[in-house]
Short mmCIF file of C-alpha atoms and ligand atoms in Angstrom, two decimals:
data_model
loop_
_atom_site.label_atom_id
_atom_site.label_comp_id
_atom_site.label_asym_id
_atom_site.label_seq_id
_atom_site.Cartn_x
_atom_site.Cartn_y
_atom_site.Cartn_z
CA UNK A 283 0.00 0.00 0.00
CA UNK A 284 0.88 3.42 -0.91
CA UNK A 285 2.03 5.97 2.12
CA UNK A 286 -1.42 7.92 1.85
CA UNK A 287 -3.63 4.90 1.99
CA UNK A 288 -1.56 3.08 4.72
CA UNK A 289 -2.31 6.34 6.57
CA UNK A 290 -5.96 6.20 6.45
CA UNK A 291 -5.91 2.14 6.49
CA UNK A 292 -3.76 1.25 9.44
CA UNK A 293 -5.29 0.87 12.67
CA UNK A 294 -5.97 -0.98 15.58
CA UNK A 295 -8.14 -4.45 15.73
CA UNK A 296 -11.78 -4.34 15.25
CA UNK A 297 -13.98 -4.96 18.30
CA UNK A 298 -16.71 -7.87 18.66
CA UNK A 299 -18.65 -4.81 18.02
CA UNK A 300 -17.03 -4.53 14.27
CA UNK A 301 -16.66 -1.03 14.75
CA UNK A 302 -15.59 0.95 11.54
CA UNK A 303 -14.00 3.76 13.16
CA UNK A 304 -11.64 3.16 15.79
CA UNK A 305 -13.30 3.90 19.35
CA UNK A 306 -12.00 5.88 22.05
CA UNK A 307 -10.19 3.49 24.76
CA UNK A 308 -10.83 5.68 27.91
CA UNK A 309 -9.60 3.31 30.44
CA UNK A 310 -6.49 3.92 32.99
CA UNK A 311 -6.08 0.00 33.20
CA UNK A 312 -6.43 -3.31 31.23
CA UNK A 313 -7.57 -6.94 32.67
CA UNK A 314 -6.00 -10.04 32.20
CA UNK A 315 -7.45 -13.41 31.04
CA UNK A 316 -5.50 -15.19 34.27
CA UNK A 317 -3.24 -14.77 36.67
CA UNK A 318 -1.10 -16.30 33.91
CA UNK A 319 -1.64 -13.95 31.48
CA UNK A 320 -0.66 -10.78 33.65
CA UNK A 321 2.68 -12.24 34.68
CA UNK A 322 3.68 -13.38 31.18
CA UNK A 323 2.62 -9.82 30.45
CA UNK A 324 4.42 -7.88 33.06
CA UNK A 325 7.48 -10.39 32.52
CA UNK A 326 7.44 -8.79 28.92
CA UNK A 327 6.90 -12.51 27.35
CA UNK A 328 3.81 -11.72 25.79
CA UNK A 329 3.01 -7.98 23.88
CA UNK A 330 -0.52 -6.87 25.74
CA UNK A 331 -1.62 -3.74 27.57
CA UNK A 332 -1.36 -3.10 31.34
CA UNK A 333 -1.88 0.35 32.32
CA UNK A 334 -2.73 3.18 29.97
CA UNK A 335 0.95 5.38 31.57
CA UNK A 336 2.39 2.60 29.70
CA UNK A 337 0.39 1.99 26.60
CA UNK A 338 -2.90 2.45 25.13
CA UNK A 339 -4.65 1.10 22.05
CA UNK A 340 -5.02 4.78 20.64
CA UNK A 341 -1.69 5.69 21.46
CA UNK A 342 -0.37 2.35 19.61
CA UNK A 343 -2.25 2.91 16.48
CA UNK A 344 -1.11 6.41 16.41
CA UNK A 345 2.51 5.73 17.30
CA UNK A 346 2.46 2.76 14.46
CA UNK A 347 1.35 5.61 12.10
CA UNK A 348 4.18 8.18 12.23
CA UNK A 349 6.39 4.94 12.73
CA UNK A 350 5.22 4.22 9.03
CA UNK A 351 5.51 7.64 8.07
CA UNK A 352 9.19 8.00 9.50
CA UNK A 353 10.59 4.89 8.63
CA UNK A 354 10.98 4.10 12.23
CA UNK A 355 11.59 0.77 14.16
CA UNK A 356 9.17 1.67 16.85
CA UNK A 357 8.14 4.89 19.06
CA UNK A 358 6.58 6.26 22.05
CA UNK A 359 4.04 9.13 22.62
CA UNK A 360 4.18 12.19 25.10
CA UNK A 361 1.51 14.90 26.31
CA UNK A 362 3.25 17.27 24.15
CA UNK A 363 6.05 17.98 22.12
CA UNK A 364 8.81 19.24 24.86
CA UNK A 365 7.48 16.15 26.89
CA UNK A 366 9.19 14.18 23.74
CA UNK A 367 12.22 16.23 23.23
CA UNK A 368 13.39 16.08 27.15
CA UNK A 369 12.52 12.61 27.12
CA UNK A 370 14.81 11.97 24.03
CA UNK A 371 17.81 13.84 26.09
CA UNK A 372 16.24 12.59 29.86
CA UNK A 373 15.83 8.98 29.14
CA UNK A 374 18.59 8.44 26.99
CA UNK A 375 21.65 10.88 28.60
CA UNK A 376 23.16 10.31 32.24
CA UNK A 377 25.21 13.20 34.23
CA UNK A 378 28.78 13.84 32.73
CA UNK A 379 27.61 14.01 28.99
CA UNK A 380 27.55 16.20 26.70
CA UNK A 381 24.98 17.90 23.86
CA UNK A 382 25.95 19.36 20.22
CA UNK A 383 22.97 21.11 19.30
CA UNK A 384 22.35 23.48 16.77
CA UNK A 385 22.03 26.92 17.95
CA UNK A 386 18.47 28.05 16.28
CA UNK A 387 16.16 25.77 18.21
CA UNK A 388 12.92 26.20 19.82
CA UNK A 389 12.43 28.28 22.82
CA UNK A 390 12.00 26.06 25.47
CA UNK A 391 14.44 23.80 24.10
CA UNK A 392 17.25 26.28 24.51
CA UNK A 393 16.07 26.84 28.21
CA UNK A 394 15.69 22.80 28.91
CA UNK A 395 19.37 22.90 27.46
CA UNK A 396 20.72 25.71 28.84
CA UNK A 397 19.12 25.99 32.11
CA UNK A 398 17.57 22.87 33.34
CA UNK A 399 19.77 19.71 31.77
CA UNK A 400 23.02 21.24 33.88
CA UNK A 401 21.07 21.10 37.02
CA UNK A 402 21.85 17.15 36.16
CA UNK A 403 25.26 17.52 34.75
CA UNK A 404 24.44 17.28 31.09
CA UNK A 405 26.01 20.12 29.35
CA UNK A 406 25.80 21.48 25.76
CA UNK A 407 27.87 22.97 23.13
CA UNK A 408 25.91 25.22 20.02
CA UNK A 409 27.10 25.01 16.80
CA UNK A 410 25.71 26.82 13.89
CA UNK A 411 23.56 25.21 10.91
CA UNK A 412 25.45 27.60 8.36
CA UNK A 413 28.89 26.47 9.40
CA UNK A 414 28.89 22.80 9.49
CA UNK A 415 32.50 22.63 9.30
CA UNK A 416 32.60 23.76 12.83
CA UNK A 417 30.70 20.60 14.12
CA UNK A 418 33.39 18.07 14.02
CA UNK A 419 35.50 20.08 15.97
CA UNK A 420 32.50 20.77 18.86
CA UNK A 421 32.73 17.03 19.56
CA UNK A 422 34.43 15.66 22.97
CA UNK A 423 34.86 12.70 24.38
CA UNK A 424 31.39 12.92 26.66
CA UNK A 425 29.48 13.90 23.27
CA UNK A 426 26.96 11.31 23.56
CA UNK A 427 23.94 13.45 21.12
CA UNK A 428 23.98 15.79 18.20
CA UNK A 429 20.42 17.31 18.23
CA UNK A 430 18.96 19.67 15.38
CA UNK A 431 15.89 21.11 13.85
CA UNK A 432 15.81 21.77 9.99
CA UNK A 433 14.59 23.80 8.69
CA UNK A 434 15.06 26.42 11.73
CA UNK A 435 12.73 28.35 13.56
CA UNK A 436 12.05 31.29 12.32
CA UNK A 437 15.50 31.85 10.18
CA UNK A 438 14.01 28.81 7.66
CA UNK A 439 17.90 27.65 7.56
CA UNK A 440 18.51 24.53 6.72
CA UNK A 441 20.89 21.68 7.71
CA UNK A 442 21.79 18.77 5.76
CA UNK A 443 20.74 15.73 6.94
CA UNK A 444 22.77 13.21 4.23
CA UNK A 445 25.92 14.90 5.80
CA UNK A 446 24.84 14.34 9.09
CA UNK A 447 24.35 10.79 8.65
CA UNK A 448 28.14 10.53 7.93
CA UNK A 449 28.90 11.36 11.43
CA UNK A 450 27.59 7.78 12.22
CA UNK A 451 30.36 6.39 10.13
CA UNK A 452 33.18 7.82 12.37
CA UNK A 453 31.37 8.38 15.68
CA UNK A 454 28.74 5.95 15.94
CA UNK A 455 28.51 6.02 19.83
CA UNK A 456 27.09 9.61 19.45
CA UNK A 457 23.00 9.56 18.98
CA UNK A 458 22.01 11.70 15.91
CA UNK A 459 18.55 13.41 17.24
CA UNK A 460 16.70 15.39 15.06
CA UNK A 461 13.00 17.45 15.87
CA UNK A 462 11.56 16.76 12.51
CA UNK A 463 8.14 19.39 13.72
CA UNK A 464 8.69 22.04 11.22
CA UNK A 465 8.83 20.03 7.96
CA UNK A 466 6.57 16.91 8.96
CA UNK A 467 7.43 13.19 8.10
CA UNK A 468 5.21 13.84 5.22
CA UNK A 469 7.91 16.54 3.56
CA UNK A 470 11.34 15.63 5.62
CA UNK A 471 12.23 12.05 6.12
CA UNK A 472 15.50 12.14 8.70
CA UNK A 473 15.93 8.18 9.36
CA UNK A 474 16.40 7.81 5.48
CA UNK A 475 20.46 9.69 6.45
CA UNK A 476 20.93 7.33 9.41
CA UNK A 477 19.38 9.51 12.30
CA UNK A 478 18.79 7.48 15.13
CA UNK A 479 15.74 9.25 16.57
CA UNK A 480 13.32 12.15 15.75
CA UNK A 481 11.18 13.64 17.98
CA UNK A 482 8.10 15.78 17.24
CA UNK A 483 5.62 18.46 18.51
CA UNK A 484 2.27 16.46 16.88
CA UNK A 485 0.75 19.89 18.19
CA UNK A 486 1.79 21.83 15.49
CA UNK A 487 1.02 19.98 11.72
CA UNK A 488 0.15 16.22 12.96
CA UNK A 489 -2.87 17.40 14.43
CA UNK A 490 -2.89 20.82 11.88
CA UNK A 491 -6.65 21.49 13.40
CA UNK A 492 -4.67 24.03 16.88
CA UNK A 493 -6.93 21.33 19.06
CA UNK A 494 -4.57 19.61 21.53
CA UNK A 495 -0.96 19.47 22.47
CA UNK A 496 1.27 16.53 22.34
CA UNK A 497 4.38 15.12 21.61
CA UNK A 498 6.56 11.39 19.98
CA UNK A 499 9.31 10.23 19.34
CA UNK A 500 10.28 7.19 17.02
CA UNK A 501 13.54 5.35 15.83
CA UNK A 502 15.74 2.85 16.97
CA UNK A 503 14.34 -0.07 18.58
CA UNK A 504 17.00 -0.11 21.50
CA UNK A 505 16.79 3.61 22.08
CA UNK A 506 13.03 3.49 22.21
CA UNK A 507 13.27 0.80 24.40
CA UNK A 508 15.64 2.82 26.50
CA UNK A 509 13.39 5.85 26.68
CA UNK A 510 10.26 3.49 27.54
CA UNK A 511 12.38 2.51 31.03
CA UNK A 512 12.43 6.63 31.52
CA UNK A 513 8.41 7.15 30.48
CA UNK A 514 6.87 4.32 32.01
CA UNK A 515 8.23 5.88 35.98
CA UNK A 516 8.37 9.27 35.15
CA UNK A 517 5.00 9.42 33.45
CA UNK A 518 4.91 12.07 30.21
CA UNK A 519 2.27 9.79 28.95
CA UNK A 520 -0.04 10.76 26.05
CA UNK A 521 -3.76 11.03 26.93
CA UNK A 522 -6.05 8.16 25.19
CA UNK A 523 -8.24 11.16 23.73
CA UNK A 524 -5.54 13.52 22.41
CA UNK A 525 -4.00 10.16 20.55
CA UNK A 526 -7.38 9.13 18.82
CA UNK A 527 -7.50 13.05 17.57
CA UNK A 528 -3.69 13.21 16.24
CA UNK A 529 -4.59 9.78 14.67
CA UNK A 530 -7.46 10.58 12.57
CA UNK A 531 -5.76 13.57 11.81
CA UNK A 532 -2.73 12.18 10.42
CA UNK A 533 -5.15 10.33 7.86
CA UNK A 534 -5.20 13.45 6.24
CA UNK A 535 -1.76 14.93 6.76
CA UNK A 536 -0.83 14.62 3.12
CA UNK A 537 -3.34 16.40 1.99
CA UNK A 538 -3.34 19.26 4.30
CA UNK A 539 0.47 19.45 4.04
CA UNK A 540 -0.11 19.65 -0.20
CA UNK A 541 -2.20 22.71 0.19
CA UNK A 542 -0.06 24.49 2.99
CA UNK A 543 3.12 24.02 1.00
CA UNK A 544 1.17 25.47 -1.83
CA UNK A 545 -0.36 27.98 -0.45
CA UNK A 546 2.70 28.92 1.64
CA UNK A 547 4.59 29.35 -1.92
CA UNK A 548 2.57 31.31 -3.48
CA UNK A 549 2.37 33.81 -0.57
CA UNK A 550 6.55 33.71 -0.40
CA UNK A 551 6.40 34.67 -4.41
CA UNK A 552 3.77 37.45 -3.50
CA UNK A 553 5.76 38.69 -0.68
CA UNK A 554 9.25 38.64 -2.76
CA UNK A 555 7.89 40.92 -5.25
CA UNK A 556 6.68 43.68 -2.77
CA UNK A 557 8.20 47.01 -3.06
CA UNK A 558 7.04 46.83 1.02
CA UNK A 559 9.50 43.66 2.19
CA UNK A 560 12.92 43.62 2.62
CA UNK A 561 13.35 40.09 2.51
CA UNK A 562 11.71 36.66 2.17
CA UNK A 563 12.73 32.91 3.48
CA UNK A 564 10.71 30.19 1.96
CA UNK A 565 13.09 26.68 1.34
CA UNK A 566 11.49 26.02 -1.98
CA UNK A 567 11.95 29.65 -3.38
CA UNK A 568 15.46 29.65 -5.54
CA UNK A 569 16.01 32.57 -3.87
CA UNK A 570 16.55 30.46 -0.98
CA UNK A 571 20.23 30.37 -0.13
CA UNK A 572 19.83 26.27 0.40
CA UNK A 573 17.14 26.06 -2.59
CA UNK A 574 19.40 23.24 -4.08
CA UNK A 575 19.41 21.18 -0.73
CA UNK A 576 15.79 22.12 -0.04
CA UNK A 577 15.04 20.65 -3.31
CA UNK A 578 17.10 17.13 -2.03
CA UNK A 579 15.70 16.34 0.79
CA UNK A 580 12.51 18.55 1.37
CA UNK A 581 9.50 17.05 -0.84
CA UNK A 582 7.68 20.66 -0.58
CA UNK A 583 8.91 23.66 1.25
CA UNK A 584 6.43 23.24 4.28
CA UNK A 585 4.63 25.61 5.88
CA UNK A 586 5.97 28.13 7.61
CA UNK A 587 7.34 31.75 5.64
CA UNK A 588 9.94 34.31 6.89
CA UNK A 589 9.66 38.04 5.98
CA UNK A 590 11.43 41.06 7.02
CA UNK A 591 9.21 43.82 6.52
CA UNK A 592 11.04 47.38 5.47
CA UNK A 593 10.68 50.29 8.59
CA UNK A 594 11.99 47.56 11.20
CA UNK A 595 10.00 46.77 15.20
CA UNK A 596 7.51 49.73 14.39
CA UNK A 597 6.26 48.46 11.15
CA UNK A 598 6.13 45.11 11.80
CA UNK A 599 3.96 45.71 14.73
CA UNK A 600 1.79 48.12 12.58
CA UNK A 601 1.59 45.22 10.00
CA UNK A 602 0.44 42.89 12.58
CA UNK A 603 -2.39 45.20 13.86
CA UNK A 604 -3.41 46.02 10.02
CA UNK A 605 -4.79 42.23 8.94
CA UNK A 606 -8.60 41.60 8.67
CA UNK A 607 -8.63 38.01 8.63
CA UNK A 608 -4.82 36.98 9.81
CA UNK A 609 -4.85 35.53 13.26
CA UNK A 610 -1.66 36.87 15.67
CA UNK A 611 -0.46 34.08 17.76
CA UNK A 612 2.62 32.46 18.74
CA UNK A 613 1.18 29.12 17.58
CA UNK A 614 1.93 27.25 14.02
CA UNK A 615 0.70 24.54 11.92
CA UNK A 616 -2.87 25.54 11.94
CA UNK A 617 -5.77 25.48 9.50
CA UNK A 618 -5.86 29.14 10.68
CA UNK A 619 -3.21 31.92 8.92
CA UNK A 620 -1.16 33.09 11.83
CA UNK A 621 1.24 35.83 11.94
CA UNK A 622 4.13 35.94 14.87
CA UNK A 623 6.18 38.75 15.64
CA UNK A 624 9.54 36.70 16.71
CA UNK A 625 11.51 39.50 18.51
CA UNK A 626 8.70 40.54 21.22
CA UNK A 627 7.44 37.16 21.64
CA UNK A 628 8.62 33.63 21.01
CA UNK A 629 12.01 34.88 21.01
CA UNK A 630 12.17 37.50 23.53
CA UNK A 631 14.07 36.12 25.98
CA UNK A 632 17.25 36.15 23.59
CA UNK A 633 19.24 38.94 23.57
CA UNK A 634 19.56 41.13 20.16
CA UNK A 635 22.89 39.82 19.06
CA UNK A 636 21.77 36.13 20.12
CA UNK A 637 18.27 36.94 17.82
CA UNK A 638 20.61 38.21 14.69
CA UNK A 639 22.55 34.93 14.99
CA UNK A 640 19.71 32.65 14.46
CA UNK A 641 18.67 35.45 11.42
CA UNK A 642 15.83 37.21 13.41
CA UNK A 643 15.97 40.74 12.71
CA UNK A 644 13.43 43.75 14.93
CA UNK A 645 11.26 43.51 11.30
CA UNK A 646 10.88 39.81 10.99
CA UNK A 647 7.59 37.91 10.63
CA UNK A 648 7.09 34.86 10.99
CA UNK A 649 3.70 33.85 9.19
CA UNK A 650 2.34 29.98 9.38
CA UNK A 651 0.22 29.80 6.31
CA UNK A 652 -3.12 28.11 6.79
CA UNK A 653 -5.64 26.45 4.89
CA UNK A 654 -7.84 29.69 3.74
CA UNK A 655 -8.56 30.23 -0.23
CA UNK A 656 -5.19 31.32 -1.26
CA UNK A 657 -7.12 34.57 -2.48
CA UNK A 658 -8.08 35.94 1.00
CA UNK A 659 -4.78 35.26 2.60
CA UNK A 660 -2.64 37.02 -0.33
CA UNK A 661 -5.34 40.16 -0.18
CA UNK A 662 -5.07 40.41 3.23
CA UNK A 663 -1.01 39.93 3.16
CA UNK A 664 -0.86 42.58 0.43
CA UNK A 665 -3.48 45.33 2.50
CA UNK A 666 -1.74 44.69 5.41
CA UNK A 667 1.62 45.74 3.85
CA UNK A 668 -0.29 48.74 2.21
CA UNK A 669 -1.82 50.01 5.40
CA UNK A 670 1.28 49.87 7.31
CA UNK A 671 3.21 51.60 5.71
C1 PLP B 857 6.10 23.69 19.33
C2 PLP B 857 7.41 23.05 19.19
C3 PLP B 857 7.93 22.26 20.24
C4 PLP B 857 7.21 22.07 21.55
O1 PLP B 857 6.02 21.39 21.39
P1 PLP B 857 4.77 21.52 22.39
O2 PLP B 857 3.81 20.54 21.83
O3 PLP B 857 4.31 22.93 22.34
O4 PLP B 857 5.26 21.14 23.74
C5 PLP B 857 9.18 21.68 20.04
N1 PLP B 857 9.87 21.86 18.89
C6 PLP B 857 9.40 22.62 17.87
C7 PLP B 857 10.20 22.78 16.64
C8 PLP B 857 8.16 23.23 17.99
O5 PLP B 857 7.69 24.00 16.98
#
């Protein structure tokens, strides 16, 4: 079966009551047959449910779909997306190592690495996505994870992943970790280069709908298997419900994802020929300083489009307060357009010169284009841009 249909077709076993859709299993616990049954069970001997921290048949079926969509051994599911990523450095690290992550990263991930991870003795180095030749050298003994997101959040730089993958060659101790959120399974398939694990927010495009928060994480058998020892006491567990939403959703991922991309491309062309904008990132634009490795391993350019509006803080506030039908939010991955002011918001709590690193500049925009008519979002885009002025 093709990717799409396995997407829809994939899901757990029918009831005796040969239910068509798959029901909602809102139970904390599971029974056992005998007293057998539940020790062959908890002795790991046979598969089977025991406690819904642990697993769930909603949770499985959605897990097993964005194991299919990854190309992934096996996974486990969080109550949101930094639930996954600390797990994936939490259940996998111990005191005295050490992180290589990229330096343009989401928020709270910079604070759970700079902040709370050295409470516990795990330290971290940042290295740059634009000067990869720097990375090799960033590596130490303790190095025991490279973690990245591509593209980046809100600079839209990218990092390549086929390079990456070489690392495993000469340092295959060290656990290649990539947040795949931005660019969706769908668009951006990591484990294809040899990354070990890649962890998502399923808030963002896997549920697409802004409806509930949540988080996985799939790849390697053993290191999933390592990481189920840290969930199963610590309990980041996903909720039953929130797992039968993300996994009807994902049935029509593809298809959401087509028309985002589209419409997101269209609205970086508009943008890039406005007398109004100083700049525009979009990974499938040429203009795109990475277009040729956007085009390799990004099937579309995703979602998400980077502006820098001319007249700096000022006018991209006045831009924000100008749209009719644009939604401002800090959110992404809506059905909703949503425009984010980077600088006084998500990424406030950087300093300026730590903001121009990562490419975010007192005029940036972030916009996360939604599933509107392409019409009303590139009329409102272009009044906006008019009326601000
Ligand atoms: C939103 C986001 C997260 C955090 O996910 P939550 O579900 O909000 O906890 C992590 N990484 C990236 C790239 C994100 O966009």
């Amino acid at each position: 079966m093709e990717e799409q249909s396995k997407l829809v077709r994939s899901q757990s076993s029918r009831s005796h009551n040969r239910e068509h859709s798959v029901p909602l299993y809102l139970t904390s616990s599971f029974v056992f047959d005998d007293a057998e049954q539940g020790r062959a069970i908890f002795a790991d001997e046979i598969e089977g449910n025991i406690y819904s921290r642990y697993s769930n048949p909603n949770t499985s079926e959605f897990i097993n779909k964005v194991c299919e969509l990854e190309g992934a051994e096996d996974g486990l599911a969080f109550s949101s997306g930094m639930a996954a990523v600390f797990a994936s450095f939490a259940g996998l690290l111990r005191s005295g190592d050490h992180i290589i992550s990229c330096r343009s990263i989401f928020g709270s991930t910079h604070q759970l690495l700079t902040q709370l991870l050295p409470r516990w003795g795990i330290t971290s180095t940042y290295v740059d996505a634009l000067e990869p030749q720097t990375w090799e050298a960033a590596i130490k003994p303790e190095t025991k994870m490279i973690f990245l997101e591509t593209p980046s959040n809100p600079g839209l730089d990218l990092i390549d992943l086929e390079w990456l993958g070489t690392f495993k060659e000469k340092y295959p101790h060290i656990i290649l970790n990539v947040d795949n959120c931005f660019a969706t399974p769908y668009l951006q398939k990591p484990i294809k280069y040899g990354i070990d694990i890649v962890s998502h927010s399923a808030t963002k495009y896997m549920d697409g709908q802004g409806r509930v928060l949540g988080g996985v994480v799939v790849g390697r058998a053993d290191l999933i298997k390592e990481m189920m020892f840290f969930i199963r006491h610590t309990g980041p567990a996903m909720s039953a419900f929130n797992a039968w939403i993300f996994s009807r959703s994902l049935e029509t991922l593809t298809l959401r994802m087509d028309r985002h991309c589209s419409n997101a491309l269209a609205v970086a062309e508009m943008l890039e020929s406005s007398e109004e904008v100083e700049s525009v990132k979009y990974p499938h634009l040429p203009s795109h300083p990475q277009y040729e490795l956007a085009k390799k391993q990004m099937k579309q350019g995703g979602g998400i489009v980077t502006l820098v509006v001319k007249g700096g803080f000022e006018r991209a506030k006045k831009f924000l307060d100008a749209f009719e039908m644009i939604s401002i939010s800090s959110n992404l991955g809506d059905t909703r357009t949503i425009a984010t002011h980077p600088a006084s918001t998500t990424h406030s709590k950087l300093k300026e010169d730590e903001r121009t690193q990562i490419g975010i500049f007192p005029g940036s925009v972030r916009i996360s284009i939604g599933l509107e008519d392409i019409s009303d979002i590139l009329k409102d885009l272009a009044q906006a841009l008019e009326q601000s002025k």
